[in-house]
Coordinates of C-alpha atoms in Angstrom, one line a residue:
M583 CA 39.3 3.5 5.4
E584 CA 42.8 3.6 6.7
Q585 CA 42.8 -0.2 6.3
L586 CA 42.1 0.0 2.7
K587 CA 45.1 2.1 1.7
G588 CA 47.5 0.4 -0.4
I589 CA 45.5 -2.5 -1.3
S590 CA 44.6 -1.4 -4.7
I591 CA 48.3 -0.6 -5.4
F592 CA 49.2 -4.0 -4.1
V593 CA 46.6 -5.8 -6.3
Q594 CA 47.8 -3.8 -9.3
T595 CA 51.4 -4.7 -8.5
V596 CA 50.8 -8.4 -8.4
E597 CA 48.7 -8.3 -11.6
A598 CA 51.4 -6.1 -13.4
G599 CA 54.1 -8.5 -12.5
G600 CA 56.3 -6.1 -10.5
F601 CA 56.8 -2.7 -9.1
S602 CA 58.1 -1.0 -12.3
A603 CA 55.2 -2.3 -14.3
A604 CA 52.6 -1.2 -11.8
A605 CA 54.1 2.3 -11.5
E606 CA 53.8 2.7 -15.3
R607 CA 50.1 1.3 -15.2
L608 CA 49.2 3.6 -12.3
H609 CA 51.1 6.6 -13.6
L610 CA 53.3 6.6 -10.5
S611 CA 56.9 6.5 -9.7
R612 CA 58.5 3.1 -8.9
S613 CA 59.5 4.5 -5.6
A614 CA 56.0 5.5 -4.6
V615 CA 54.7 2.1 -5.4
S616 CA 57.6 0.4 -3.4
K617 CA 57.0 2.8 -0.4
T618 CA 53.4 2.1 -0.5
I619 CA 53.9 -1.7 -0.4
A620 CA 56.5 -1.4 2.4
R621 CA 53.9 0.6 4.5
L622 CA 51.2 -2.0 3.9
E623 CA 53.7 -4.8 4.9
Q624 CA 54.6 -2.9 8.0
R625 CA 50.9 -2.4 9.0
L626 CA 50.1 -6.1 8.2
G627 CA 53.3 -7.2 10.1
V628 CA 54.2 -9.7 7.1
R629 CA 56.4 -9.7 4.0
L630 CA 54.2 -9.6 0.9
F631 CA 56.9 -9.8 -1.8
N632 CA 60.3 -11.6 -2.1
R633 CA 62.4 -8.9 -3.6
T634 CA 65.6 -9.1 -5.9
T635 CA 67.3 -6.4 -7.9
R636 CA 65.6 -7.5 -11.0
S637 CA 62.2 -8.8 -9.8
Q638 CA 59.5 -9.3 -7.1
S639 CA 57.6 -12.4 -6.4
L640 CA 54.8 -13.0 -3.9
T641 CA 55.4 -14.8 -0.6
D642 CA 52.9 -17.4 0.8
E643 CA 51.6 -14.8 2.9
G644 CA 51.4 -12.3 0.0
R645 CA 49.6 -14.9 -2.1
F646 CA 47.0 -15.5 0.7
F647 CA 46.4 -11.8 1.0
Y648 CA 46.1 -11.3 -2.7
E649 CA 43.3 -13.9 -3.0
R650 CA 41.4 -12.4 -0.2
C651 CA 41.7 -8.9 -1.8
L652 CA 40.4 -10.2 -5.1
R653 CA 37.3 -11.5 -3.2
A654 CA 36.8 -8.2 -1.6
I655 CA 37.3 -6.2 -4.8
E656 CA 34.9 -8.5 -6.5
E657 CA 32.2 -7.9 -3.9
I658 CA 32.7 -4.2 -4.2
R659 CA 32.3 -4.5 -8.0
L660 CA 29.3 -6.6 -7.6
G661 CA 27.6 -4.0 -5.2
E662 CA 28.5 -1.2 -7.7
A663 CA 26.8 -3.2 -10.4
Q664 CA 23.7 -3.9 -8.5
L665 CA 23.3 -0.2 -7.3
E666 CA 23.9 0.8 -10.9
S667 CA 21.2 -1.8 -12.1
G668 CA 18.9 -0.4 -9.4
R669 CA 19.2 3.0 -10.7
R670 CA 17.9 1.8 -14.1
E671 CA 15.4 -0.8 -13.1
V672 CA 12.1 -0.3 -11.2
R673 CA 12.6 -2.4 -8.2
G674 CA 12.6 -2.4 -4.4
R675 CA 10.1 -0.8 -1.9
L676 CA 8.4 2.4 -2.7
R677 CA 7.1 4.1 0.4
V678 CA 4.4 6.8 -0.4
S679 CA 2.4 9.0 2.0
M680 CA -0.8 10.4 0.7
P681 CA -4.0 12.1 2.1
A682 CA -6.5 9.5 3.4
L683 CA -9.5 10.1 1.1
F684 CA -7.6 11.2 -1.9
G685 CA -5.0 8.4 -1.5
R686 CA -7.6 5.7 -1.1
H687 CA -10.0 6.8 -4.0
C688 CA -7.5 8.3 -6.4
A689 CA -3.9 7.8 -6.0
A690 CA -3.4 4.4 -4.6
P691 CA -5.6 2.5 -7.1
I692 CA -3.5 4.1 -9.9
L693 CA -0.1 3.2 -8.3
T694 CA -1.2 -0.4 -7.3
R695 CA -1.6 -1.2 -11.0
L696 CA 2.3 -0.8 -11.4
L697 CA 2.7 -4.1 -9.7
D698 CA 1.3 -5.9 -12.6
D699 CA 4.1 -4.9 -14.8
H700 CA 7.0 -4.6 -12.4
P701 CA 7.5 -7.9 -10.3
D702 CA 10.5 -6.4 -8.4
L703 CA 8.5 -3.4 -7.1
E704 CA 6.9 -3.4 -3.6
L705 CA 4.5 -0.7 -2.5
D706 CA 4.2 0.5 1.1
F707 CA 1.3 3.2 1.3
S708 CA 0.6 5.3 4.4
F709 CA -2.8 7.2 4.3
S710 CA -2.9 10.1 6.6
D711 CA -3.9 13.9 6.4
R712 CA -0.8 14.7 8.5
V713 CA 2.0 16.3 6.5
V714 CA 4.9 13.9 7.0
D715 CA 8.7 14.7 7.2
L716 CA 9.8 12.6 4.1
L717 CA 13.4 12.5 5.3
E718 CA 12.8 11.8 8.9
D719 CA 10.0 9.3 8.3
G720 CA 11.7 7.6 5.5
F721 CA 9.3 8.1 2.6
D722 CA 10.4 8.0 -1.0
L723 CA 7.3 10.1 -2.3
A724 CA 4.3 12.1 -0.8
V725 CA 1.1 13.2 -2.5
R726 CA -0.1 16.4 -1.1
N727 CA -3.1 18.9 -1.8
G728 CA -3.1 22.6 -1.9
P729 CA -0.4 25.1 -1.8
L730 CA 3.1 23.8 -0.7
K731 CA 5.5 25.4 1.7
D732 CA 9.0 26.1 0.4
N733 CA 11.6 23.5 1.4
P734 CA 15.1 23.3 -0.1
D735 CA 15.3 19.7 0.7
L736 CA 12.2 18.8 -1.3
M737 CA 11.3 18.5 -5.0
A738 CA 7.7 19.0 -6.3
R739 CA 5.7 18.5 -9.5
A740 CA 2.0 19.2 -10.0
I741 CA 0.1 16.1 -11.0
A742 CA -3.4 17.1 -11.0
R743 CA -5.9 19.8 -10.4
Q744 CA -9.0 19.5 -8.5
S745 CA -12.1 21.9 -8.7
M746 CA -14.5 22.5 -6.0
T747 CA -18.4 22.6 -6.1
V748 CA -21.1 23.4 -3.7
C749 CA -23.8 20.8 -3.5
A750 CA -26.8 19.7 -1.5
S751 CA -29.6 16.9 -1.5
P752 CA -32.7 17.5 -3.6
A753 CA -34.7 17.4 -0.4
Y754 CA -32.6 20.2 1.3
L755 CA -33.0 22.4 -1.7
E756 CA -36.7 21.9 -2.0
K757 CA -37.1 22.9 1.6
H758 CA -34.6 25.9 1.8
G759 CA -34.4 26.8 -1.9
V760 CA -31.5 26.9 -4.3
P761 CA -28.8 29.6 -3.5
Q762 CA -28.2 31.8 -6.7
T763 CA -25.4 33.9 -5.5
L764 CA -22.6 33.7 -2.8
D765 CA -24.6 36.1 -0.7
D766 CA -27.5 33.7 -0.6
L767 CA -25.2 31.3 1.3
A768 CA -25.6 33.5 4.4
R769 CA -29.1 32.2 4.9
H770 CA -28.2 28.5 4.4
Q771 CA -26.9 25.8 6.7
G772 CA -23.5 24.5 5.7
I773 CA -21.8 21.3 6.6
V774 CA -18.3 22.6 7.5
Y775 CA -14.9 20.9 7.3
R776 CA -13.1 21.3 10.6
R777 CA -9.3 20.6 11.1
G778 CA -8.0 20.9 14.6
D779 CA -9.8 24.1 16.1
N780 CA -10.2 25.8 12.7
D781 CA -13.2 25.7 10.3
K782 CA -12.2 25.7 6.8
A783 CA -13.8 28.6 5.0
W784 CA -15.2 28.1 1.5
T785 CA -13.1 30.1 -1.0
F786 CA -14.2 31.4 -4.5
P787 CA -12.1 33.2 -7.0
A788 CA -12.6 37.0 -7.6
V789 CA -12.4 38.8 -10.9
A790 CA -9.7 41.2 -9.2
G791 CA -8.2 41.0 -5.9
P792 CA -7.9 38.0 -3.3
P793 CA -10.5 35.2 -3.4
R794 CA -13.6 35.6 -1.6
E795 CA -14.0 33.4 1.7
V796 CA -17.3 32.5 2.8
L797 CA -18.1 30.6 6.1
P798 CA -21.9 29.6 6.3
K799 CA -23.5 29.2 9.4
S800 CA -23.3 25.7 10.7
R801 CA -24.6 23.2 13.1
L802 CA -22.6 20.3 11.9
R803 CA -18.7 20.3 11.7
L804 CA -16.6 17.3 10.5
D805 CA -13.0 16.5 10.0
D806 CA -13.8 13.8 7.3
L807 CA -14.8 14.8 3.8
A808 CA -16.5 11.5 3.0
S809 CA -18.6 12.1 6.1
I810 CA -19.6 15.6 4.9
A811 CA -20.8 14.0 1.5
D812 CA -22.8 11.5 3.5
A813 CA -24.4 14.2 5.6
A814 CA -25.2 16.4 2.5
V815 CA -27.0 13.2 1.0
E816 CA -29.1 13.2 4.2
G817 CA -30.2 16.7 3.7
R818 CA -28.1 18.3 6.5
G819 CA -27.1 21.4 4.4
L820 CA -24.8 22.5 1.7
A821 CA -21.5 21.1 1.3
W822 CA -18.2 22.4 -0.4
L823 CA -16.4 19.4 -1.7
T824 CA -14.2 18.3 -4.6
C825 CA -16.1 17.5 -7.8
W826 CA -14.5 13.9 -8.0
L827 CA -15.7 13.1 -4.5
V828 CA -19.4 13.8 -5.3
R829 CA -19.5 12.9 -9.0
D830 CA -21.1 9.5 -8.6
R831 CA -23.8 11.0 -6.3
V832 CA -24.5 13.9 -8.7
L833 CA -24.9 11.4 -11.5
S834 CA -27.3 9.2 -9.3
G835 CA -29.3 12.2 -8.3
E836 CA -28.4 12.0 -4.4
L837 CA -26.7 15.3 -4.8
V838 CA -27.3 18.5 -6.8
R839 CA -24.6 20.9 -7.6
V840 CA -25.5 24.6 -7.0
L841 CA -23.9 27.9 -7.9
T842 CA -22.6 26.4 -11.1
D843 CA -22.4 29.9 -12.6
V844 CA -19.9 30.9 -10.0
P845 CA -16.1 30.2 -10.7
S846 CA -14.7 27.2 -8.9
S847 CA -11.8 27.3 -6.7
I848 CA -9.0 25.0 -8.1
F849 CA -6.4 23.3 -5.9
E850 CA -3.3 21.5 -7.2
A851 CA -2.4 18.1 -6.3
Y852 CA 1.4 17.7 -6.0
A853 CA 4.1 14.8 -5.9
V854 CA 6.7 15.6 -3.4
W855 CA 10.0 13.8 -2.9
P856 CA 13.4 14.2 -1.3
R857 CA 15.8 16.3 -3.3
S858 CA 18.6 14.1 -4.8
P859 CA 21.2 14.4 -7.8
V860 CA 19.6 11.0 -9.2
M861 CA 15.9 10.2 -9.2
L862 CA 15.4 6.3 -8.7
P863 CA 13.4 4.8 -11.3
K864 CA 10.7 3.5 -9.2
V865 CA 10.1 7.1 -8.0
R866 CA 10.0 8.7 -11.5
L867 CA 7.6 6.0 -12.7
A868 CA 5.2 6.6 -9.8
I869 CA 5.2 10.4 -10.4
D870 CA 4.8 10.0 -14.2
T871 CA 1.9 7.5 -13.7
L872 CA 0.1 9.7 -11.3
A873 CA 0.5 12.8 -13.7
A874 CA -0.8 10.7 -16.6
N875 CA -3.8 9.2 -14.9
L876 CA -5.0 11.5 -12.1
P877 CA -6.4 14.3 -14.3
R878 CA -8.9 11.8 -15.9
L879 CA -10.4 11.4 -12.2
M880 CA -10.5 15.1 -11.5
G881 CA -13.1 17.6 -12.7

């Protein structure tokens, strides 16, 4: 930065035709302009101007330096113009982290269609149930399910609501009966989602107070939701899953929803991105597109 000091005033002096005209253009004193040029000459070790009492003209070294300064300034202006254009246009690489199953089946197909209308856009998806550090891992956007932790470095927007349902295969229900109340779940086998060392309880909204948590007895625990749906189809027990995940299997008759009179738990899906004074168009477009299209898949 020290090397750049004085260059702008030098260029303005050349273009203005002299120290006095430059001083007027820059709203500086003639003495300030003269001293700035003198310091620049001292640093460069050359004389940039031939001085007389009435005028200043470029030396050969000054003319050489001026031409290089113009090229540098033009490069800076071009860079600024490209950055400004990038803030207005959907272009460049968009890195998105999303939960594996929700991402593959719901979010990714929606976002991939953006490539059809935006030829300068590149998409880079990472499918993982791990909660990534957007700043450290270099992601522009993340899709997350469920409650969010407060983080002053991140922004968030709700983009969809997911309702849960209890379901089982017709064969299982014929053999073990259809549960009518939450208390009935105690006598049924559940296919439980396990994350790490923790079994995830099934939660149901209460009329008053906190949600009711139920954890059926289980001989089968899995850490993959699609595998839980597969096991439910095989008749291994009741499963508590998102409605969008089992919709096709319910329509085909492979699974039957039960406890439909019991209020369903609702989980929000969020778009999360690093806090910034300006949101890039590619990020805004992705968020708006998810918010407009994801709710049609939920339910």
